[in-house]
Coordinates of C-alpha atoms in Angstrom, one line a residue:
M1 CA 0.0 -0.1 0.0
S2 CA 1.2 3.5 -1.0
D3 CA 2.0 5.9 1.8
P4 CA -1.2 7.9 2.5
F5 CA 0.8 10.9 3.6
V6 CA 2.4 11.3 -0.1
P7 CA 0.4 12.9 -2.7
V8 CA -0.4 10.4 -5.4
R9 CA 0.5 13.3 -8.1
P10 CA 1.8 16.8 -7.8
F11 CA -0.5 19.0 -5.4
A12 CA -0.9 21.6 -8.4
A13 CA 1.0 22.5 -11.8
S14 CA 1.5 26.0 -10.4
R15 CA 2.2 27.8 -7.0
P16 CA -1.0 28.8 -5.5
N17 CA -1.6 32.3 -5.1
W18 CA -1.1 33.5 -1.1
R19 CA -4.8 34.4 -1.0
C20 CA -5.9 31.0 -1.0
Y21 CA -4.3 30.3 2.4
L22 CA -6.2 33.2 4.1
F23 CA -9.7 32.1 4.5
Y24 CA -9.5 29.1 6.4
P25 CA -7.3 30.1 9.3
L26 CA -9.2 33.4 9.7
A27 CA -12.4 31.6 9.7
L28 CA -11.1 28.9 12.1
A29 CA -9.7 31.8 14.5
A30 CA -13.0 33.5 14.2
T31 CA -15.1 30.5 15.1
L32 CA -12.7 29.7 18.2
V33 CA -12.9 33.1 19.6
F34 CA -16.5 33.1 19.1
I35 CA -17.2 30.0 20.8
H36 CA -14.9 31.1 23.7
A37 CA -16.8 34.4 24.2
A38 CA -20.3 32.4 23.9
V39 CA -18.9 30.0 26.6
G40 CA -17.8 33.0 28.8
G41 CA -21.0 34.6 28.4
R42 CA -20.0 37.8 26.8
L43 CA -22.6 37.3 24.1
G44 CA -25.7 36.4 26.3
P45 CA -27.1 33.1 27.4
L46 CA -25.2 30.3 25.8
G47 CA -26.2 29.8 22.3
Q48 CA -28.4 33.0 21.9
A49 CA -25.6 34.4 19.3
Y50 CA -25.1 31.2 17.5
P51 CA -27.7 32.0 14.6
V52 CA -26.0 35.3 14.2
Y53 CA -22.5 33.8 13.8
L54 CA -24.0 31.2 11.6
L55 CA -25.8 33.4 9.2
T56 CA -22.6 35.6 9.1
L57 CA -20.5 32.6 8.3
I58 CA -22.8 31.3 5.4
A59 CA -23.4 34.8 4.1
T60 CA -19.6 35.4 3.6
M61 CA -19.0 31.9 2.1
V62 CA -22.0 32.0 -0.4
A63 CA -20.5 35.7 -1.2
L64 CA -17.0 34.1 -1.9
E65 CA -18.5 31.4 -4.0
R66 CA -20.2 34.1 -6.3
L67 CA -17.0 36.1 -6.6
A68 CA -14.2 33.5 -6.9
P69 CA -15.6 30.0 -7.1
M70 CA -13.3 26.9 -7.5
R71 CA -15.3 25.7 -10.5
S72 CA -18.0 28.0 -11.8
E73 CA -19.9 24.7 -12.7
W74 CA -20.1 23.7 -9.2
N75 CA -21.9 26.7 -8.0
M76 CA -25.4 26.7 -6.6
T77 CA -28.1 27.7 -9.2
R78 CA -31.6 29.0 -8.4
A79 CA -32.7 25.5 -9.7
S80 CA -30.5 23.8 -7.5
F81 CA -31.5 25.7 -4.4
L82 CA -35.2 25.5 -5.0
R83 CA -35.6 22.1 -6.1
R84 CA -32.9 20.2 -4.2
D85 CA -31.2 22.1 -1.3
L86 CA -34.0 23.7 0.2
P87 CA -36.4 20.8 0.4
M88 CA -33.4 18.8 2.0
L89 CA -32.9 21.7 4.5
V90 CA -36.5 21.5 5.6
V91 CA -36.8 17.6 5.6
N92 CA -33.3 17.0 7.3
G93 CA -33.8 20.0 9.7
A94 CA -37.0 18.6 11.0
T95 CA -35.4 15.0 11.3
I96 CA -32.4 16.4 13.1
A97 CA -34.6 18.0 15.5
A98 CA -37.1 15.2 16.0
T99 CA -33.9 13.1 16.6
T100 CA -32.4 15.6 19.2
Q101 CA -35.8 15.5 21.2
A102 CA -36.2 11.6 21.2
V103 CA -32.5 10.8 22.0
T104 CA -32.6 13.5 24.9
W105 CA -35.9 12.0 26.3
L106 CA -34.6 8.5 26.2
A107 CA -31.3 9.5 27.7
G108 CA -33.3 11.1 30.8
R109 CA -35.5 7.9 31.3
H110 CA -32.2 5.9 31.5
A111 CA -31.2 6.0 35.3
G112 CA -27.8 4.6 34.5
L113 CA -27.0 7.5 32.2
P114 CA -24.5 9.2 31.9
L115 CA -22.2 6.3 32.8
H116 CA -19.6 8.7 34.2
H117 CA -19.9 12.3 35.3
S118 CA -17.0 14.2 33.8
A119 CA -15.2 17.0 36.0
L120 CA -12.6 18.0 33.2
P121 CA -12.5 21.8 31.8
W122 CA -14.8 22.4 29.3
Q123 CA -12.3 23.0 26.6
V124 CA -11.0 19.3 27.2
E125 CA -14.4 17.9 27.3
A126 CA -15.0 19.5 23.9
V127 CA -12.1 18.3 22.4
C128 CA -12.9 14.7 23.8
A129 CA -16.5 15.0 22.4
V130 CA -15.2 16.0 18.9
L131 CA -12.6 13.2 18.7
M132 CA -15.0 10.6 20.2
S133 CA -17.9 11.5 17.7
D134 CA -15.5 11.6 14.7
F135 CA -14.2 8.4 15.5
L136 CA -17.3 6.6 15.6
W137 CA -18.3 8.6 12.4
Y138 CA -15.2 7.6 10.8
W139 CA -15.8 3.9 10.9
L140 CA -19.7 4.3 10.2
H141 CA -18.8 6.7 7.0
R142 CA -16.3 4.2 5.9
Y143 CA -18.5 1.1 6.4
S144 CA -21.1 3.1 4.5
H145 CA -18.8 3.3 1.5
E146 CA -16.8 -0.1 1.6
G147 CA -19.0 -2.5 3.6
R148 CA -20.3 -5.7 2.0
G149 CA -23.4 -7.6 2.8
W150 CA -27.0 -6.3 3.4
L151 CA -25.9 -3.7 6.1
G152 CA -23.3 -2.3 3.9
R153 CA -25.4 -2.1 1.0
W154 CA -28.4 -0.4 3.0
L155 CA -26.1 2.2 4.8
W156 CA -24.8 3.2 1.2
K157 CA -28.2 3.8 0.0
T158 CA -28.9 5.9 3.1
H159 CA -25.7 7.7 2.5
A160 CA -25.5 8.0 -1.6
V161 CA -27.9 10.9 -1.7
H162 CA -25.2 12.9 -0.4
H163 CA -23.0 12.1 -3.0
L164 CA -25.2 12.2 -6.0
P165 CA -24.7 15.8 -6.9
G166 CA -21.9 16.8 -9.3
E167 CA -21.1 19.7 -7.7
V168 CA -19.8 20.8 -4.0
Y169 CA -20.6 24.1 -2.5
V170 CA -22.0 25.5 1.0
F171 CA -25.7 24.7 0.5
M172 CA -25.1 21.4 -0.8
H173 CA -24.1 20.2 2.8
V174 CA -27.7 19.5 3.7
V175 CA -28.2 17.3 0.7
G176 CA -28.6 13.7 2.3
H177 CA -31.3 11.1 3.3
P178 CA -33.1 11.7 6.6
I179 CA -32.1 8.5 7.9
N180 CA -28.5 9.3 7.6
S181 CA -29.1 12.7 9.2
A182 CA -30.7 10.9 12.1
Y183 CA -27.9 8.5 12.7
V184 CA -25.3 11.3 12.3
R185 CA -27.0 13.2 15.0
V186 CA -27.0 10.3 17.2
L187 CA -23.4 9.9 16.9
L188 CA -23.0 13.3 17.7
M189 CA -24.6 13.2 20.8
L190 CA -23.4 9.9 22.2
P191 CA -20.4 11.2 24.0
A192 CA -22.2 13.8 25.8
I193 CA -24.8 11.4 26.8
L194 CA -22.3 8.8 27.9
F195 CA -19.9 11.0 29.8
G196 CA -21.9 13.7 30.9
F197 CA -19.8 16.4 29.4
S198 CA -21.0 20.2 30.3
P199 CA -23.2 22.1 28.3
A200 CA -20.3 24.6 27.3
A201 CA -18.7 21.5 26.0
V202 CA -21.4 20.2 24.2
F203 CA -22.1 23.9 22.6
A204 CA -18.4 24.1 21.6
A205 CA -18.1 20.8 20.0
S206 CA -21.5 21.5 18.0
A207 CA -20.1 24.9 16.8
F208 CA -16.9 23.4 15.7
N209 CA -18.4 20.2 14.1
G210 CA -20.8 22.7 12.2
F211 CA -18.1 25.1 11.2
Q212 CA -16.1 22.2 9.6
G213 CA -19.2 20.8 8.1
L214 CA -19.8 24.1 6.0
V215 CA -16.1 24.8 5.2
S216 CA -15.4 21.0 3.9
H217 CA -18.3 21.7 0.9
F218 CA -16.8 25.3 0.2
N219 CA -16.5 25.8 -3.6
V220 CA -13.4 28.2 -3.5
D221 CA -9.9 27.5 -3.6
A222 CA -9.3 27.8 0.1
R223 CA -6.4 26.0 1.3
A224 CA -5.6 24.9 4.6
G225 CA -2.0 24.1 4.7
W226 CA -0.8 22.0 7.4
F227 CA -4.1 22.3 9.0
N228 CA -5.0 19.6 6.8
R229 CA -2.9 16.9 9.0
L230 CA -5.3 17.9 11.8
L231 CA -8.7 18.7 10.4
I232 CA -11.0 18.1 7.4
G233 CA -11.4 21.1 5.4
T234 CA -12.2 22.3 1.9
E235 CA -9.2 20.3 0.1
L236 CA -9.9 16.8 1.7
H237 CA -13.6 16.6 1.6
R238 CA -13.7 17.8 -1.9
F239 CA -11.6 14.6 -2.7
H240 CA -14.1 12.4 -0.7
H241 CA -16.7 13.6 -3.1
S242 CA -14.6 12.6 -6.3
A243 CA -16.4 10.1 -8.8
N244 CA -12.8 8.5 -9.0
L245 CA -12.7 5.9 -6.0
D246 CA -9.0 5.9 -6.0
E247 CA -8.9 9.2 -4.3
A248 CA -12.2 9.3 -2.5
G249 CA -10.9 8.5 0.8
N250 CA -11.0 11.0 3.9
Y251 CA -13.8 9.5 5.8
G252 CA -13.3 11.8 8.9
A253 CA -16.0 14.6 9.3
T254 CA -14.0 17.1 11.4
V255 CA -10.5 15.8 12.1
S256 CA -8.2 14.0 9.7
I257 CA -6.2 12.0 12.1
W258 CA -8.3 9.0 11.8
D259 CA -7.8 8.8 8.3
Q260 CA -4.1 9.3 8.6
L261 CA -4.2 6.4 11.2
F262 CA -6.0 3.9 9.1
G263 CA -4.8 4.7 5.5
T264 CA -7.6 6.7 4.0
F265 CA -6.0 10.2 3.8
R266 CA -6.0 11.4 0.5
L267 CA -4.9 14.9 -1.0
P268 CA -3.9 13.8 -4.6
G269 CA -4.2 17.3 -6.2
T270 CA -6.2 20.6 -6.3
A271 CA -9.7 19.1 -7.1
P272 CA -10.9 16.2 -8.6
E273 CA -11.9 16.2 -12.1
R274 CA -15.1 15.0 -11.6
L275 CA -17.6 14.7 -8.6
G276 CA -20.5 12.3 -7.8
V277 CA -20.7 8.5 -8.1
A278 CA -18.9 6.4 -10.6
D279 CA -22.1 4.6 -12.0
R280 CA -24.7 7.6 -11.8
E281 CA -27.0 6.0 -14.0
Q282 CA -28.1 3.5 -11.4
Y283 CA -29.6 6.2 -9.4
P284 CA -32.2 8.6 -9.4
G285 CA -31.8 12.2 -10.2
D286 CA -30.4 14.5 -7.2
R287 CA -33.7 16.7 -7.4
Q288 CA -36.3 13.7 -7.6
L289 CA -36.9 14.3 -4.0
V290 CA -39.6 11.2 -3.8
R291 CA -37.3 8.7 -5.4
L292 CA -34.4 9.8 -3.4
L293 CA -36.1 9.2 -0.1
G294 CA -37.3 5.8 -1.1
L295 CA -33.9 4.6 -2.2
P296 CA -33.0 2.8 0.9
F297 CA -36.0 0.9 0.6
R298 CA -35.4 -0.3 -3.0

């Protein structure tokens, strides 16, 4: 097996502009500052300022996608937003809210939870929550792509909806099957439920995971440099969406360390030639909502 730390081919034909390296570290720093201020109570009750932060981040990223897209053909269009992204946002938003309520209720009914009450600083708890949930997601995500048997095939059907689009941009992040959204939400909540992490740590981990999820679907040539050895950003996740299975690794959602440890880290170039799935004709169109929702049951 080739060394996963070595690019398969040269990173880029020409040296990238230094501006390519500005967005990610600046946005990451702004997110960490926001989290620290929110937990410290300087932005009102915990979580109150999150919608403002989120809308500001999304608006900035969408504007940059319009001004300087990585690939213009990957950009959001009126049709893709209205016929695919917006309906998916509504369906998956409702699913995530319902799943959160159900899991919270079930955890509250179980007298043996949490298994251990953590007494660590909230910063340490937040890092633990991110690492634990991403470890669980890494293996479930990898099995969804590589698993065999009826379970592997079924998991892929629940996850394939997210891979059918031939483009990657910020709002495309919401495209996916609600079953996939439900079990992802459960995985994200498990560490806090099992170990009794503080509300501050849960908020910090959720906000950080949300930032990474958005930035990983960014249609701008935003380079992360050495941050790629720690976090899953735009460059790494873009290759996860490649239609070429030889370069479509990077199963982590937030951190890249699990991919590096288990040999699925990929950074073979600047961008894939084609996004989506290799056997596209075997699936419904990515805007056929009813057929997509029925995919896991076919």
